[in-house]
């Protein structure tokens, strides 16, 4: 037992209906420590962290902060007591400025005589951002005009403004570029050096091993181990996470590309936004990887090829000359799109699993102008079961699911539709190794069935491990093309990215 601990959760239990999310979990975090928390999706990580941050209450067990019992009444009270949290998905408030987001709930600091001094608030926001090393964001701009990453940096500023004793970072790095991650790591180390502590939740084992001083592992709501840094071993951590031995090799085992002659989807001379005269063709039965640095245009290319974004010049066509008119046309003609931004674009989080899975297939489910409930239930149950979605029923709302189970629902939606072209933008973002492995197996199976996959990814091992062919974008221009049989390495790809 650690003596000089800053924070402790003791025998924490939490259930959602018949599902027990946490079972007598005890985690002790020392002062000046970055303490990792890892586990598969649905293991209880986010449930534990949300209890610590005052978002929800435990059914039983106690929390301690600075040696005293800690009972937060909500997130604002938790922050006032010294516990702040930043989550994976977007947590900013729309329709207000960046500075108003930083000081959300603290506006009284800038009020005098009943009037909010916006100028003073903007000045303080600018000071806070500069102190964090963030100089490119104007605190006066409306939050909605910022990129997803910049909004996440604003959340970091809000969480850190009160100098928290315990800072909870829940899967935040998956939403950040390399530069954004460097800023986050620097801030985590600063809190550690100042005697505070960080509870760092991540699916990236390398990241955890590099950043953390200690690590707690959860599996199915139970704590399986707490390791000190000297005990960190990748295979050991994986086994404790999933309850069985798992080798690091879970990509494709073949070393040759296998590509059909038929072109099923083609972008011709696309120019628009950051993209400049980009031409890309996807063949039947091909996994085509698309990579590059964060602002290279790879995500824009996916949106253009699905018809979500219209290029200024050029066109996208399916098969022999059928122009992709828009996203509605794409869905009707067998093209699927899995957005990088899962909660905002890939699914309806405030609807049930059934509604999400059935959405693209409503026309096929209708009879005489009416949607048959039995058909909806049969289709959604079949694909939720096929994808092994962990839920009480297909009526369960998607906002209650773990990240991995949400992604399984998104995949199930398009598989149920029978789409033969899958545009996947970062399909394993924020996913644990067990779910990642099952998604890679699914991608391989789709390829064997003759379906075609456009795999957009920020993870080079994923691109190298899964693709028949890889194209690299740099500053909106196609800068390189590689085949699986060439014996790809990260160094080869990086040369064309920078």
Steps between C-alpha positions, in 0.01 A plus 500: 500500500635839404538732796523846344201473270315797355189317384337168575190322377418218743271203421313694231193321362268619223220323311285601203192281518620139503847597378759545774749750357730514805549233767688606814762698311775659711749737339760703691679791332816644656595868502710605204399190304361435154284195563379307196163328471455248220257228398287385209191698400233437762754414769384788723772763440271786403246403768768524769636830370153653469429411864826669603406810298151529654313413180325208671491341842625158604251248641744427783858564601684817599722763341781680683688815400789636706422248774139619542181342370410656165132512397453719189142615437576561130776595257518864610527394865769246403699774325461728801638219718794445264398224254472588128431273204547514123325234291555346155195643325416867462430678828479867397183712503387623159394851392733676744862616477813301580566717807140452622562124478820525704318685777165323468347497849758753623364810327442672837877564514459759226170657610495845657181692571299226333691540170730238349836650403557305178827681425649397833378141448662485154828636639507237774414225247788617280738485797384147589542374142843659461609341829405162356700566183185552289549818298298434184149523653331839533291479821240736350400267215179299514576146614306350206753643251789305655621156395421198718857500631498872586171457686669219693789734588245750632365220723851440631529869584167493685595191699840634596403858585414410859833314546335166587647267760384206287467534124310220324588459131256252342606382151573860398810424292294323232349839408839674471772528238868446585535869592186489715625187677833667574314789663292256706803297612679819601201609710475158666867513596457855632220391735714208615800727568281742697389220733161430343399169343358379169265207438581419137261275306619376161472198270852560371724265699820664372370840609403366843839332551683816395300753704389321816667430835243236598216321323170345607336248267124432492320206341119470504473748786757323718851623581740229379828669601685817590854510360795724580706632206771239558236228441374637164511239223281529192399133477433486875274808481310356203442169679374678814265708282339223297552196724690300243832513323501718192797554273576845364432369146135546420520653152494307173756221477539499119776713346362542147228731375195340336306752296223446246522672161158666525501859632197540728553858622716772350585859584605691189706821527337611825572859601322670790589607853852371564483242218686583181451292185471167686418185304447170682345170387366222721483147354269211575621297798764759586593658831637837394673687780511879508745670735684823574536765767189641670424782254611323183146461364446126560182554703373748238557239228277252683219755523532588132492136390182440701334811355486692829720777360483630144836574335560824312657307214490132411254220570455168678347209313389150596575219260477587133399863494230531770570837662473514881250786531467528878502292819137387452587369153808329641301314768242385246777371271688290756760745633549523876684769700632468853598843628800563723267704722285212622266672745421802281491355149497119501206430730199641685614469859162593649327219311502126551723237343204386290437847356866543407541161335177530302540861383665436158265205436164667571395494134558123485316449831191691389190325373213697356657822626531375859806383690440157646615492863560128489728539198691778680541286808611193301755692293650690794510194726672293232777753437545604863553131575730450200716793615486387865371834627490493881159638600188407694288518182487669161281768661793621714604857420838529329625775732516237777734272301878487522702635207570156359135397510396827336741425216359148466151654460631735229653207312185291549293778343687477169537122502125469548452727197721271293740775391777373271726805525608609849669835561647466850650812657706402808275198575700393807537843663452467876456123478668242726728230359238224524241695301769620259592139425136413428463802269816402309362145465174648368687715246686190378173310472341782299797493264461122452134559414609734220407822677727803471633708788646851496690502831592851618723487804739709709668180627780384272517144646128463419548617140805277447337204674168507314540661157560350155609841382564830678481855364651788697373858493714801585353852509202383294712342227558130427866456594556125495358156421616168646409132455488233770756282322762777528566416865363821646650678798391809692820677390405457131156651555624785720742609224197581283301660785744773609 
